[in-house]
XYZ file of C-alpha atoms in Angstrom:
95
model
C 76.822 111.752 111.804
C 79.477 109.050 112.138
C 80.376 107.626 108.728
C 82.565 104.965 110.307
C 80.173 103.204 112.647
C 81.134 99.718 113.752
C 78.066 98.270 112.040
C 78.919 99.729 108.653
C 82.696 99.954 108.394
C 83.679 100.760 104.838
C 85.902 98.357 102.962
C 89.206 100.072 102.167
C 91.979 99.416 99.636
C 95.424 100.818 100.376
C 97.590 100.866 97.266
C 101.191 101.823 96.641
C 103.694 101.533 93.807
C 107.314 100.803 94.622
C 110.675 100.469 92.931
C 113.514 99.134 95.113
C 111.778 100.165 98.337
C 111.989 97.072 100.555
C 113.668 99.002 103.397
C 110.961 101.684 103.403
C 107.979 99.416 102.830
C 108.679 97.292 105.892
C 107.734 100.220 108.136
C 104.784 101.234 105.972
C 103.208 97.777 105.935
C 103.927 97.290 109.644
C 101.995 100.514 110.280
C 99.137 99.281 108.082
C 99.070 96.027 110.069
C 98.920 97.939 113.361
C 95.764 99.851 112.407
C 92.750 99.455 114.680
C 90.380 99.491 111.691
C 88.937 95.984 111.139
C 91.515 94.002 109.176
C 88.843 92.081 107.296
C 87.731 95.409 105.807
C 91.215 96.358 104.520
C 93.097 95.103 101.506
C 96.651 96.234 100.856
C 98.026 96.213 97.320
C 101.663 96.688 96.335
C 102.457 97.223 92.677
C 106.132 96.418 92.239
C 107.721 98.390 89.401
C 110.333 95.781 88.381
C 112.401 96.195 91.546
C 115.846 94.648 91.545
C 116.349 94.626 95.325
C 113.848 91.862 96.146
C 111.044 94.227 97.193
C 108.209 91.968 95.986
C 109.728 88.808 97.458
C 110.371 90.526 100.806
C 106.799 91.776 101.098
C 105.309 88.422 100.029
C 107.329 86.654 102.715
C 106.929 89.141 105.570
C 103.357 90.316 104.822
C 101.461 87.469 103.117
C 98.183 89.384 103.427
C 99.459 92.011 100.974
C 98.421 91.552 97.350
C 101.610 91.946 95.318
C 101.316 92.776 91.657
C 104.649 92.372 89.937
C 105.820 94.065 86.785
C 108.558 92.356 84.780
C 109.755 95.651 83.337
C 109.608 99.223 84.558
C 106.527 101.165 83.509
C 105.184 104.597 84.195
C 103.150 104.938 87.359
C 99.906 105.712 85.526
C 100.017 102.316 83.780
C 100.782 100.568 87.054
C 97.776 102.240 88.728
C 95.633 100.673 86.016
C 96.984 97.247 87.042
C 96.198 98.028 90.679
C 92.661 99.226 89.962
C 91.906 95.906 88.283
C 92.658 94.146 91.595
C 90.726 96.442 93.933
C 87.649 94.960 95.555
C 86.862 97.513 98.255
C 84.659 100.630 98.399
C 87.263 103.235 99.375
C 90.658 103.543 97.688
C 93.691 105.239 99.265
C 96.621 105.750 96.924
C-alpha cells in the first residue's frame, strides 16, 4: 500500500524554532524548497525565539513562503511550540 499516492498527497507542516540561526536556516529552508513533494501541500513555519541577528527578517526576505512567527522576548521552546501549533493547517506535522 502506498500512503503517498499522487492523488492523495498528505498536507505537511514543517516547523522549527530558532534563536540566532540565520546562517544555518538558509541551508535548511533551501533544502525544504528543493523537495519534490508538491509545494502546495507543504507549509513551513519558523518560530523565531527573539533572535538578535536578523533571523526572522532574513527568512521573510529570502523565503517569503515561510510563515514566520516572531517572539518579542525569549521563551521556552514548549511555549513556542504552542504558538506554532496555532498556525498549523496541514494534516501531518514534522517538528
